[in-house]
Amino acid sequence: MQKVAVIGVGNSKFGNRNDVNVQELAFEAVKQSIEDAGVSPTDIEFVAFGSAGAGAWYEESLPAVTISEYCGLTGAGLVRCEAACATGSAAFFTAYSAIASGYAEITAAIGVEKMRQIDTPTAMEFIGRSGYYTWEFHNFGLTFPAYYALHATAHMAKYGTTEEDLALVAVKNHKYASMNPVAHFQNKITVDDALSSMVIAWPLKLYDCCPITDGAASVILASEEKVKELKIDTPIWVAGIGYSSGTANLSKRLDYVGLEAAVQASRMAYKMAKITPDQVDFANVHDCFTIAEIMAYEDLGFCKKGEGAKLIREGQTEIGGKIPVNVDGGLKAKGHPIGATGCSMIYELTKQLREEAVEKSRQVPLKNYIGLAHNVGGTGHYCYVTILRR
Amino acid sequence: MSAMPTIRSREMRVAHDIPISKTLPFWEGLKQGKILATKCKKCGKLHFPPVADCSCLSSDMEWIELSNEATIETFTHVVVRPATFQHEKPYTVAIGRLKEGVRVLAWLTNFKPSEIKVGMKAKLVAKQTPQGQLTYEFTRPE
Ligand SMILES: [Zn+2]
């Protein structure tokens, strides 16, 4: 297997982007990543494109082709990947595999989502159908916050996690988003703001939920040989990738206090990278809802099962703590343009590992120069864990 | 919906006809107040929701009527509802484990929100809505 490095990254401004269509939004990230890598569009041999809601929350059914054409990538090998909210990581894995296997030397993973061209109840309908439509949505109208609320209720009942603990995750991630110019939200919040916000799916309230966001992120990858040829200053190597999946029906899971797919995917990634969880300097985890971040601490082995709430209470996932998590604001406050999120995590990891965090104030301290991205699709329906190393 | 200039896409209405011929006894059972699961004759696995084909790749299945005694494992009160549930009042969705070992996800009705606890007992019942839709729900045991 060939070694693969990230050589260029780009991230559009996340938020309500009704100033641009899906092609123009993707262009912002693609241009940045190609310029960052110091290559040209025609150097890219294969494009793995990620978008989960093509034709649903925006008008184009084949966005891979419209965006490739728009960004000067026509002619490259092309595929659209779908892994629900882990779509961006699925695209990254596909672009990685094309090089690791020896087929290509330079590839791109592009993730885009344009979620705000339809009304909110319809957006919630599309996302709610992203489980097992027939058995869990058709008669029961399970929304996406509700899928995670089922986990929050179980975690609270089993481990004594509280609504205040969930609020602490929101407060932390809003704080870091306010320091990140690409983030959707730029406001800090308090625990009281979170606790008094409207109930969406009890026990989850408005501030426990990520926003509906437009955004794009793009990553350029290269083989070791190309890294040398292009004289890349600071290649960020893909040290490990793990993946797994969970049942479509939530009713077929064994418990609701963690995501087994995340446990399996992380074990696989750690094994490939030959590291243990305590060697990870910082992580971007899939905090689509606050409970998801607490379960991620446990599933990834940053703490023991049931002790996730303790980690946030003690501030161990802040900069200066044991393992800083989501210091770009996370999905919760940077925003979660579904297909873009996985690539945006790679963008953040790469910037941090190069010690190029946009503002010095949210640069994490690096000891082992190892960052981890945990990207969950659905409610543990898919999971990808990617470990990058400088 | 925005201050920015836009053009509006053509409007399209979509609804899918979902085949149920292979699980018809389940849907017919609901009309008779029964909740049926399938059991694989080859490996013995019990399936709810019912399936025509087993994960062991056998399609030799038999129909089994489930008990209605459930223990609630988790629940949520859905307040903000999706487009096609806008006409409903906020509803509670729960996952309950039946005596037979299978879990069921369904609405939980006839309890006050403050009464609902993880670990409590509920009864699983088949139901036909006033609009004729076949479903099932957890409710208060007698
Ligand atoms: Zn079987």
Short mmCIF file of C-alpha atoms and ligand atoms in Angstrom, two decimals:
data_model
loop_
_atom_site.label_atom_id
_atom_site.label_comp_id
_atom_site.label_asym_id
_atom_site.label_seq_id
_atom_site.Cartn_x
_atom_site.Cartn_y
_atom_site.Cartn_z
CA MET A 1 0.00 0.00 0.00
CA GLN A 2 1.32 3.46 -0.89
CA LYS A 3 1.64 6.12 1.82
CA VAL A 4 -0.84 8.97 1.34
CA ALA A 5 -0.63 12.58 2.52
CA VAL A 6 -3.02 15.51 2.69
CA ILE A 7 -1.33 18.29 0.70
CA GLY A 8 -4.09 20.88 0.38
CA VAL A 9 -7.25 21.85 2.23
CA GLY A 10 -10.06 24.36 1.72
CA ASN A 11 -13.19 25.25 3.65
CA SER A 12 -15.93 27.66 2.61
CA LYS A 13 -17.61 29.95 5.12
CA PHE A 14 -20.30 27.80 6.80
CA GLY A 15 -23.75 29.22 7.50
CA ASN A 16 -26.81 30.43 5.64
CA ARG A 17 -25.23 30.70 2.20
CA ASN A 18 -28.14 31.75 0.03
CA ASP A 19 -25.73 34.09 -1.75
CA VAL A 20 -24.36 31.12 -3.74
CA ASN A 21 -25.61 28.01 -5.53
CA VAL A 22 -24.11 24.57 -4.83
CA GLN A 23 -21.48 24.88 -7.56
CA GLU A 24 -20.33 28.31 -6.41
CA LEU A 25 -20.21 27.13 -2.80
CA ALA A 26 -18.06 24.11 -3.70
CA PHE A 27 -15.79 26.32 -5.79
CA GLU A 28 -14.81 28.35 -2.70
CA ALA A 29 -13.42 25.25 -0.99
CA VAL A 30 -12.01 23.55 -4.09
CA LYS A 31 -10.07 26.65 -5.20
CA GLN A 32 -8.55 27.10 -1.73
CA SER A 33 -7.50 23.45 -1.52
CA ILE A 34 -5.94 23.35 -4.98
CA GLU A 35 -4.03 26.59 -4.36
CA ASP A 36 -2.99 25.34 -0.92
CA ALA A 37 -1.57 22.18 -2.53
CA GLY A 38 0.19 24.18 -5.25
CA VAL A 39 -1.26 22.07 -8.06
CA SER A 40 -3.73 22.79 -10.85
CA PRO A 41 -7.18 21.26 -11.49
CA THR A 42 -5.83 19.17 -14.38
CA ASP A 43 -3.32 17.46 -12.04
CA ILE A 44 -6.18 15.79 -10.17
CA GLU A 45 -6.74 12.28 -11.47
CA PHE A 46 -9.71 11.17 -9.40
CA VAL A 47 -12.42 13.06 -7.52
CA ALA A 48 -14.50 11.50 -4.76
CA PHE A 49 -17.41 13.82 -4.19
CA GLY A 50 -19.63 13.73 -1.11
CA SER A 51 -23.14 15.08 -0.78
CA ALA A 52 -26.03 13.38 0.99
CA GLY A 53 -29.00 15.48 -0.07
CA ALA A 54 -28.62 15.93 -3.80
CA GLY A 55 -32.04 16.53 -5.35
CA ALA A 56 -33.63 16.71 -1.89
CA TRP A 57 -32.60 19.91 -0.16
CA TYR A 58 -31.06 21.39 -3.30
CA GLU A 59 -31.94 21.17 -6.95
CA GLU A 60 -29.10 19.24 -8.58
CA SER A 61 -29.38 15.43 -8.68
CA LEU A 62 -25.86 14.85 -9.98
CA PRO A 63 -23.82 17.49 -8.15
CA ALA A 64 -20.55 15.59 -8.70
CA VAL A 65 -20.73 16.37 -12.41
CA THR A 66 -22.02 19.93 -12.14
CA ILE A 67 -19.34 20.78 -9.57
CA SER A 68 -16.56 19.01 -11.47
CA GLU A 69 -17.44 20.98 -14.57
CA TYR A 70 -17.65 24.22 -12.59
CA CYS A 71 -14.27 23.68 -10.90
CA GLY A 72 -12.34 22.58 -13.99
CA LEU A 73 -12.13 18.94 -12.92
CA THR A 74 -13.99 17.36 -15.87
CA GLY A 75 -12.12 14.34 -17.20
CA ALA A 76 -10.91 13.11 -13.81
CA GLY A 77 -12.36 9.85 -12.49
CA LEU A 78 -15.51 10.76 -10.60
CA VAL A 79 -17.88 9.24 -8.06
CA ARG A 80 -20.44 10.52 -5.58
CA CYS A 81 -20.22 8.92 -2.13
CA GLU A 82 -23.05 8.70 0.40
CA ALA A 83 -22.68 7.72 4.04
CA ALA A 84 -25.30 10.06 5.52
CA CYS A 85 -23.53 12.52 7.85
CA ALA A 86 -20.25 10.62 7.31
CA THR A 87 -20.43 11.24 3.57
CA GLY A 88 -17.39 13.55 3.62
CA SER A 89 -15.28 10.88 5.31
CA ALA A 90 -16.51 8.26 2.85
CA ALA A 91 -15.33 10.57 0.05
CA PHE A 92 -12.01 11.05 1.85
CA PHE A 93 -11.59 7.29 2.23
CA THR A 94 -12.37 6.78 -1.47
CA ALA A 95 -9.85 9.45 -2.53
CA TYR A 96 -7.31 7.94 -0.12
CA SER A 97 -7.89 4.41 -1.45
CA ALA A 98 -7.35 5.49 -5.04
CA ILE A 99 -3.79 6.49 -4.09
CA ALA A 100 -3.08 3.81 -1.49
CA SER A 101 -3.98 1.14 -4.05
CA GLY A 102 -1.56 2.59 -6.57
CA TYR A 103 -4.19 3.67 -9.10
CA ALA A 104 -3.64 7.42 -8.76
CA GLU A 105 -1.04 9.91 -7.53
CA ILE A 106 -3.17 12.99 -6.84
CA THR A 107 -6.85 12.87 -5.86
CA ALA A 108 -9.47 15.14 -4.32
CA ALA A 109 -12.21 14.60 -1.77
CA ILE A 110 -14.87 17.28 -2.03
CA GLY A 111 -17.82 17.53 0.35
CA VAL A 112 -20.70 19.92 -0.17
CA GLU A 113 -24.18 20.43 1.22
CA LYS A 114 -26.72 23.11 0.48
CA MET A 115 -29.46 22.56 3.06
CA ARG A 116 -31.25 25.87 3.33
CA GLN A 117 -33.02 26.11 -0.03
CA ILE A 118 -36.13 24.43 1.41
CA ASP A 119 -38.24 25.14 4.52
CA THR A 120 -37.17 23.74 7.91
CA PRO A 121 -39.99 21.15 8.41
CA THR A 122 -39.19 19.69 4.96
CA ALA A 123 -35.47 19.62 5.79
CA MET A 124 -36.33 17.82 9.06
CA GLU A 125 -38.49 15.41 7.06
CA PHE A 126 -35.62 14.47 4.72
CA ILE A 127 -33.18 14.03 7.61
CA GLY A 128 -35.76 12.12 9.68
CA ARG A 129 -36.23 9.69 6.81
CA SER A 130 -32.48 8.94 7.04
CA GLY A 131 -32.80 5.78 9.08
CA TYR A 132 -35.22 2.98 8.16
CA TYR A 133 -38.05 4.94 6.55
CA THR A 134 -40.59 2.09 6.55
CA TRP A 135 -40.16 1.03 10.16
CA GLU A 136 -39.06 4.10 12.06
CA PHE A 137 -40.31 7.12 10.17
CA HIS A 138 -43.45 6.17 8.21
CA ASN A 139 -45.70 5.71 11.25
CA PHE A 140 -43.58 7.26 13.97
CA GLY A 141 -42.06 10.45 12.53
CA LEU A 142 -38.72 10.00 14.21
CA THR A 143 -36.67 13.15 13.61
CA PHE A 144 -32.91 13.29 13.69
CA PRO A 145 -32.78 15.02 17.06
CA ALA A 146 -35.13 12.27 18.29
CA TYR A 147 -32.73 9.49 17.24
CA TYR A 148 -30.06 11.04 19.45
CA ALA A 149 -32.56 11.97 22.16
CA LEU A 150 -33.27 8.22 22.52
CA HIS A 151 -29.55 7.82 23.27
CA ALA A 152 -29.49 10.80 25.65
CA THR A 153 -32.39 9.38 27.68
CA ALA A 154 -30.68 5.99 27.96
CA HIS A 155 -27.30 7.54 28.85
CA MET A 156 -28.90 9.73 31.50
CA ALA A 157 -30.78 6.77 32.98
CA LYS A 158 -27.75 4.47 33.05
CA TYR A 159 -24.88 6.81 33.95
CA GLY A 160 -26.52 9.81 35.58
CA THR A 161 -25.52 12.17 32.78
CA THR A 162 -27.56 15.37 33.16
CA GLU A 163 -29.06 18.03 30.92
CA GLU A 164 -26.43 20.41 32.41
CA ASP A 165 -23.67 18.09 31.18
CA LEU A 166 -25.15 18.25 27.69
CA ALA A 167 -25.30 22.04 27.96
CA LEU A 168 -21.58 22.17 28.82
CA VAL A 169 -20.77 20.63 25.44
CA ALA A 170 -22.80 23.34 23.70
CA VAL A 171 -21.14 26.10 25.73
CA LYS A 172 -17.64 24.80 24.91
CA ASN A 173 -18.32 24.38 21.21
CA HIS A 174 -19.98 27.80 20.87
CA LYS A 175 -16.95 29.33 22.60
CA TYR A 176 -14.56 27.87 20.04
CA ALA A 177 -16.87 28.66 17.12
CA SER A 178 -16.81 32.30 18.20
CA MET A 179 -13.04 32.14 17.58
CA ASN A 180 -13.42 30.50 14.15
CA PRO A 181 -14.38 32.81 11.26
CA VAL A 182 -15.68 29.95 9.05
CA ALA A 183 -18.12 28.80 11.76
CA HIS A 184 -21.89 29.20 11.30
CA PHE A 185 -22.39 30.54 14.84
CA GLN A 186 -20.17 33.32 16.14
CA ASN A 187 -21.91 33.76 19.52
CA LYS A 188 -20.93 32.44 22.92
CA ILE A 189 -23.71 30.98 25.08
CA THR A 190 -24.17 30.12 28.76
CA VAL A 191 -25.42 26.95 30.43
CA ASP A 192 -28.63 28.82 31.28
CA ASP A 193 -29.15 29.83 27.64
CA ALA A 194 -28.87 26.16 26.68
CA LEU A 195 -31.11 24.85 29.46
CA SER A 196 -33.83 27.42 28.83
CA SER A 197 -33.91 26.98 25.06
CA MET A 198 -36.97 25.35 23.50
CA VAL A 199 -37.36 21.57 23.60
CA ILE A 200 -36.80 19.97 20.18
CA ALA A 201 -36.92 16.27 21.17
CA TRP A 202 -36.70 15.89 24.94
CA PRO A 203 -34.18 15.79 26.54
CA LEU A 204 -32.55 17.66 23.65
CA LYS A 205 -33.19 21.37 23.38
CA LEU A 206 -32.38 23.88 20.68
CA TYR A 207 -28.81 24.44 21.88
CA ASP A 208 -28.17 20.69 22.02
CA CYS A 209 -28.67 20.52 18.25
CA CYS A 210 -26.40 21.43 15.37
CA PRO A 211 -27.85 23.99 12.95
CA ILE A 212 -28.98 23.36 9.38
CA THR A 213 -25.97 24.68 7.50
CA ASP A 214 -24.69 25.30 3.99
CA GLY A 215 -21.02 24.63 3.43
CA ALA A 216 -18.25 22.99 1.46
CA ALA A 217 -14.82 21.56 2.24
CA SER A 218 -12.17 20.11 -0.04
CA VAL A 219 -9.04 18.03 0.48
CA ILE A 220 -6.22 17.28 -1.97
CA LEU A 221 -4.29 14.05 -1.38
CA ALA A 222 -1.03 12.81 -2.88
CA SER A 223 1.26 9.78 -2.92
CA GLU A 224 4.64 9.88 -1.16
CA GLU A 225 6.37 10.18 -4.52
CA LYS A 226 4.26 13.20 -5.52
CA VAL A 227 4.83 14.79 -2.11
CA LYS A 228 8.59 14.68 -2.84
CA GLU A 229 8.21 15.81 -6.45
CA LEU A 230 5.99 18.77 -5.47
CA LYS A 231 8.32 19.62 -2.55
CA ILE A 232 5.40 19.82 -0.09
CA ASP A 233 6.63 21.61 3.10
CA THR A 234 4.41 19.99 5.68
CA PRO A 235 2.65 16.90 4.36
CA ILE A 236 0.08 15.57 6.80
CA TRP A 237 0.10 11.77 6.55
CA VAL A 238 -2.93 9.53 6.74
CA ALA A 239 -1.84 7.26 9.59
CA GLY A 240 -5.00 5.25 10.01
CA ILE A 241 -8.55 4.90 8.72
CA GLY A 242 -11.19 2.71 10.32
CA TYR A 243 -14.78 2.11 9.34
CA SER A 244 -17.83 0.19 10.44
CA SER A 245 -21.63 0.30 10.30
CA GLY A 246 -24.69 -0.28 12.46
CA THR A 247 -28.20 -1.65 11.90
CA ALA A 248 -30.69 0.52 10.01
CA ASN A 249 -33.39 -0.13 12.63
CA LEU A 250 -32.47 1.47 15.95
CA SER A 251 -34.65 -1.25 17.50
CA LYS A 252 -32.02 -3.81 16.48
CA ARG A 253 -29.22 -2.19 18.52
CA LEU A 254 -28.11 -3.88 21.74
CA ASP A 255 -28.07 -0.66 23.78
CA TYR A 256 -28.53 3.10 23.41
CA VAL A 257 -25.60 4.43 25.45
CA GLY A 258 -22.98 4.40 22.69
CA LEU A 259 -22.45 3.71 19.02
CA GLU A 260 -20.89 0.31 18.37
CA ALA A 261 -19.87 1.36 14.84
CA ALA A 262 -17.73 4.12 16.37
CA VAL A 263 -16.08 1.70 18.78
CA GLN A 264 -15.22 -0.68 15.93
CA ALA A 265 -14.08 2.04 13.51
CA SER A 266 -11.80 3.63 16.10
CA ARG A 267 -10.21 0.31 17.09
CA MET A 268 -9.46 -0.32 13.42
CA ALA A 269 -7.95 3.15 12.96
CA TYR A 270 -5.82 2.94 16.12
CA LYS A 271 -4.52 -0.45 15.03
CA MET A 272 -3.56 0.80 11.58
CA ALA A 273 -1.87 3.90 13.04
CA LYS A 274 -0.20 1.74 15.71
CA ILE A 275 -1.28 4.11 18.47
CA THR A 276 -3.44 4.08 21.59
CA PRO A 277 -6.16 6.67 22.36
CA ASP A 278 -3.91 8.50 24.86
CA GLN A 279 -1.43 9.33 22.09
CA VAL A 280 -4.00 11.45 20.24
CA ASP A 281 -3.22 15.17 20.77
CA PHE A 282 -6.69 16.46 19.83
CA ALA A 283 -9.85 15.32 18.08
CA ASN A 284 -12.76 16.46 16.00
CA VAL A 285 -15.73 14.31 16.94
CA HIS A 286 -19.22 14.06 15.50
CA ASP A 287 -21.21 16.31 17.85
CA CYS A 288 -24.36 16.66 15.74
CA PHE A 289 -26.07 16.70 19.15
CA THR A 290 -24.41 17.32 22.50
CA ILE A 291 -25.00 13.75 23.69
CA ALA A 292 -23.11 12.54 20.62
CA GLU A 293 -19.93 14.28 21.80
CA ILE A 294 -20.18 12.67 25.24
CA MET A 295 -20.74 9.22 23.72
CA ALA A 296 -17.81 9.85 21.33
CA TYR A 297 -15.39 10.44 24.25
CA GLU A 298 -16.36 6.98 25.51
CA ASP A 299 -16.57 5.17 22.16
CA LEU A 300 -13.12 6.48 21.13
CA GLY A 301 -11.54 5.43 24.41
CA PHE A 302 -10.73 8.95 25.69
CA CYS A 303 -12.37 7.85 28.94
CA LYS A 304 -14.10 4.78 30.34
CA LYS A 305 -17.68 3.93 29.37
CA GLY A 306 -20.07 6.09 31.36
CA GLU A 307 -17.44 8.72 32.24
CA GLY A 308 -17.93 11.02 29.26
CA ALA A 309 -19.86 13.57 31.30
CA LYS A 310 -17.01 13.70 33.82
CA LEU A 311 -14.59 14.65 31.04
CA ILE A 312 -16.66 17.67 29.98
CA ARG A 313 -17.38 18.69 33.62
CA GLU A 314 -13.65 18.73 34.37
CA GLY A 315 -12.85 20.74 31.24
CA GLN A 316 -10.59 17.98 29.94
CA THR A 317 -11.77 18.50 26.37
CA GLU A 318 -10.89 22.20 26.29
CA ILE A 319 -7.53 23.53 25.05
CA GLY A 320 -5.18 22.87 27.97
CA GLY A 321 -7.12 19.77 29.02
CA LYS A 322 -6.23 16.12 28.53
CA ILE A 323 -7.68 15.93 25.00
CA PRO A 324 -9.04 19.07 23.28
CA VAL A 325 -12.15 18.21 21.26
CA ASN A 326 -13.90 20.26 18.58
CA VAL A 327 -11.90 23.44 19.05
CA ASP A 328 -13.24 24.63 15.68
CA GLY A 329 -16.76 24.74 17.15
CA GLY A 330 -17.68 21.22 16.06
CA LEU A 331 -20.81 20.35 14.13
CA LYS A 332 -22.74 21.90 16.99
CA ALA A 333 -21.54 25.47 16.36
CA LYS A 334 -19.32 25.47 13.26
CA GLY A 335 -22.29 23.84 11.56
CA HIS A 336 -23.03 20.52 9.89
CA PRO A 337 -23.44 20.75 6.12
CA ILE A 338 -23.90 16.99 6.01
CA GLY A 339 -21.75 15.97 3.03
CA ALA A 340 -19.06 18.55 3.84
CA THR A 341 -18.51 17.71 7.49
CA GLY A 342 -16.03 14.83 7.05
CA CYS A 343 -13.83 16.91 4.72
CA SER A 344 -14.15 19.91 7.04
CA MET A 345 -12.83 17.75 9.90
CA ILE A 346 -9.79 16.89 7.75
CA TYR A 347 -9.38 20.62 7.00
CA GLU A 348 -9.31 21.42 10.72
CA LEU A 349 -6.98 18.52 11.60
CA THR A 350 -4.58 19.55 8.83
CA LYS A 351 -4.56 23.23 9.88
CA GLN A 352 -3.96 22.29 13.50
CA LEU A 353 -1.21 19.77 12.68
CA ARG A 354 0.53 22.37 10.52
CA GLU A 355 0.13 24.77 13.47
CA GLU A 356 -1.83 27.06 11.19
CA ALA A 357 -5.08 27.32 13.18
CA VAL A 358 -6.68 30.46 11.88
CA GLU A 359 -6.38 32.23 15.21
CA LYS A 360 -3.43 31.45 17.49
CA SER A 361 -5.84 31.37 20.44
CA ARG A 362 -7.37 28.10 19.35
CA GLN A 363 -4.19 26.33 18.25
CA VAL A 364 -3.95 23.09 20.24
CA PRO A 365 -0.65 22.09 21.85
CA LEU A 366 0.96 19.21 19.92
CA LYS A 367 3.08 16.54 21.53
CA ASN A 368 2.79 13.55 19.20
CA TYR A 369 1.48 15.55 16.22
CA ILE A 370 -1.52 13.23 15.94
CA GLY A 371 -5.12 14.33 15.32
CA LEU A 372 -8.25 12.19 15.04
CA ALA A 373 -11.51 12.75 13.14
CA HIS A 374 -14.62 10.78 14.14
CA ASN A 375 -17.44 11.11 11.61
CA VAL A 376 -20.72 9.30 12.22
CA GLY A 377 -23.40 8.79 9.57
CA GLY A 378 -26.98 8.59 10.77
CA THR A 379 -27.15 7.41 14.38
CA GLY A 380 -24.16 5.08 14.18
CA HIS A 381 -25.47 3.72 10.89
CA TYR A 382 -22.07 4.47 9.38
CA CYS A 383 -18.81 5.48 11.03
CA TYR A 384 -15.40 6.52 9.79
CA VAL A 385 -12.44 7.35 12.03
CA THR A 386 -9.42 8.98 10.40
CA ILE A 387 -6.08 9.55 12.12
CA LEU A 388 -3.67 12.10 10.65
CA ARG A 389 -0.05 12.55 11.67
CA ARG A 390 2.52 15.20 10.80
CA MET B 1 -37.32 32.76 2.26
CA SER B 2 -34.30 34.98 1.83
CA ALA B 3 -33.28 38.51 1.06
CA MET B 4 -30.92 37.19 -1.59
CA PRO B 5 -32.23 36.93 -5.17
CA THR B 6 -33.24 33.40 -6.20
CA ILE B 7 -35.16 31.59 -8.94
CA ARG B 8 -37.66 28.92 -7.85
CA SER B 9 -37.24 25.33 -9.04
CA ARG B 10 -40.16 23.47 -10.62
CA GLU B 11 -42.39 21.94 -7.97
CA MET B 12 -42.72 18.15 -7.84
CA ARG B 13 -44.91 16.02 -5.56
CA VAL B 14 -43.50 12.62 -4.65
CA ALA B 15 -45.02 9.59 -2.90
CA HIS B 16 -43.79 6.03 -3.23
CA ASP B 17 -45.86 2.82 -3.49
CA ILE B 18 -44.00 0.44 -1.16
CA PRO B 19 -44.58 -3.27 -1.91
CA ILE B 20 -45.76 -5.35 1.07
CA SER B 21 -46.74 -8.60 -0.65
CA LYS B 22 -44.04 -10.59 1.15
CA THR B 23 -44.97 -9.28 4.60
CA LEU B 24 -48.72 -9.11 4.01
CA PRO B 25 -49.61 -11.30 7.05
CA PHE B 26 -48.07 -8.64 9.27
CA TRP B 27 -50.24 -5.84 7.82
CA GLU B 28 -53.34 -8.08 7.82
CA GLY B 29 -52.52 -9.07 11.42
CA LEU B 30 -52.55 -5.44 12.54
CA LYS B 31 -56.17 -5.19 11.33
CA GLN B 32 -57.02 -8.14 13.60
CA GLY B 33 -55.19 -6.68 16.57
CA LYS B 34 -52.20 -9.01 16.28
CA ILE B 35 -48.52 -8.16 16.06
CA LEU B 36 -46.65 -10.73 14.02
CA ALA B 37 -42.95 -11.37 13.62
CA THR B 38 -41.14 -13.80 11.36
CA LYS B 39 -38.93 -16.63 12.56
CA CYS B 40 -36.28 -18.28 10.39
CA LYS B 41 -36.86 -22.00 10.17
CA LYS B 42 -33.20 -22.59 9.33
CA CYS B 43 -31.34 -20.62 12.04
CA GLY B 44 -34.18 -19.88 14.45
CA LYS B 45 -33.70 -16.09 14.47
CA LEU B 46 -36.79 -14.07 15.37
CA HIS B 47 -37.25 -10.92 13.29
CA PHE B 48 -39.09 -7.76 14.20
CA PRO B 49 -39.76 -5.83 12.07
CA PRO B 50 -40.81 -8.92 10.09
CA VAL B 51 -38.73 -9.86 7.06
CA ALA B 52 -39.20 -12.32 4.21
CA ASP B 53 -35.50 -13.14 4.08
CA CYS B 54 -33.12 -13.95 6.95
CA SER B 55 -29.57 -12.65 7.48
CA CYS B 56 -28.47 -16.33 7.22
CA LEU B 57 -29.74 -16.04 3.61
CA SER B 58 -32.60 -18.49 4.08
CA SER B 59 -36.08 -17.43 2.98
CA ASP B 60 -37.86 -20.25 4.78
CA MET B 61 -39.75 -18.26 7.42
CA GLU B 62 -42.73 -18.81 9.69
CA TRP B 63 -45.06 -16.24 11.24
CA ILE B 64 -45.16 -15.93 15.05
CA GLU B 65 -47.56 -13.80 17.09
CA LEU B 66 -45.67 -11.66 19.63
CA SER B 67 -46.66 -11.19 23.26
CA ASN B 68 -47.61 -7.63 24.11
CA GLU B 69 -45.53 -7.19 27.24
CA ALA B 70 -42.74 -4.66 26.78
CA THR B 71 -40.12 -3.04 28.99
CA ILE B 72 -39.31 0.50 27.91
CA GLU B 73 -35.57 0.89 27.27
CA THR B 74 -35.56 4.51 26.13
CA PHE B 75 -37.89 7.26 24.88
CA THR B 76 -38.09 10.84 23.63
CA HIS B 77 -40.84 13.46 23.37
CA VAL B 78 -40.79 14.81 19.82
CA VAL B 79 -41.86 18.45 19.96
CA VAL B 80 -40.48 19.90 16.72
CA ARG B 81 -42.07 17.75 14.04
CA PRO B 82 -41.21 17.07 10.39
CA ALA B 83 -43.32 18.34 7.49
CA THR B 84 -45.71 15.38 7.20
CA PHE B 85 -46.28 15.24 11.00
CA GLN B 86 -47.11 18.93 11.40
CA HIS B 87 -50.80 18.10 12.00
CA GLU B 88 -49.94 15.83 14.96
CA LYS B 89 -49.56 16.99 18.54
CA PRO B 90 -46.10 16.41 20.03
CA TYR B 91 -45.62 12.66 20.39
CA THR B 92 -43.51 10.26 22.44
CA VAL B 93 -41.40 7.65 20.65
CA ALA B 94 -40.09 4.73 22.70
CA ILE B 95 -38.08 1.57 22.20
CA GLY B 96 -39.39 -1.40 24.17
CA ARG B 97 -37.98 -4.87 24.60
CA LEU B 98 -40.49 -7.71 24.37
CA LYS B 99 -40.41 -10.92 26.39
CA GLU B 100 -39.28 -12.77 23.25
CA GLY B 101 -36.12 -10.64 23.10
CA VAL B 102 -36.92 -8.46 20.07
CA ARG B 103 -37.14 -4.69 20.41
CA VAL B 104 -39.87 -2.52 18.94
CA LEU B 105 -39.80 1.20 18.20
CA ALA B 106 -43.22 2.85 18.33
CA TRP B 107 -45.24 5.70 19.80
CA LEU B 108 -45.95 5.53 23.53
CA THR B 109 -49.42 6.81 24.40
CA ASN B 110 -51.79 7.27 27.36
CA PHE B 111 -49.04 8.21 29.84
CA LYS B 112 -48.31 11.65 31.24
CA PRO B 113 -44.76 12.64 30.26
CA SER B 114 -43.76 12.75 33.95
CA GLU B 115 -44.86 9.11 34.39
CA ILE B 116 -42.60 7.74 31.67
CA LYS B 117 -39.42 6.12 32.96
CA VAL B 118 -36.74 3.87 31.51
CA GLY B 119 -37.45 0.34 32.76
CA MET B 120 -41.22 0.71 33.06
CA LYS B 121 -43.71 -1.79 31.60
CA ALA B 122 -45.94 -1.00 28.65
CA LYS B 123 -48.32 -2.93 26.43
CA LEU B 124 -47.77 -3.21 22.68
CA VAL B 125 -51.02 -2.99 20.70
CA ALA B 126 -51.95 -3.05 17.02
CA LYS B 127 -53.89 -0.06 15.78
CA GLN B 128 -55.66 1.35 12.76
CA THR B 129 -55.76 5.16 12.70
CA PRO B 130 -59.02 7.00 11.87
CA GLN B 131 -57.44 7.67 8.44
CA GLY B 132 -57.04 3.89 7.98
CA GLN B 133 -53.28 3.73 8.43
CA LEU B 134 -52.08 0.48 10.01
CA THR B 135 -49.69 0.91 12.92
CA TYR B 136 -48.88 -0.25 16.48
CA GLU B 137 -48.10 1.54 19.70
CA PHE B 138 -47.10 1.11 23.32
CA THR B 139 -49.79 1.96 25.81
CA ARG B 140 -50.64 1.62 29.50
CA PRO B 141 -50.88 -2.04 30.61
CA GLU B 142 -54.29 -2.99 32.10
ZN ZN C 1 -31.85 -17.56 9.44
#
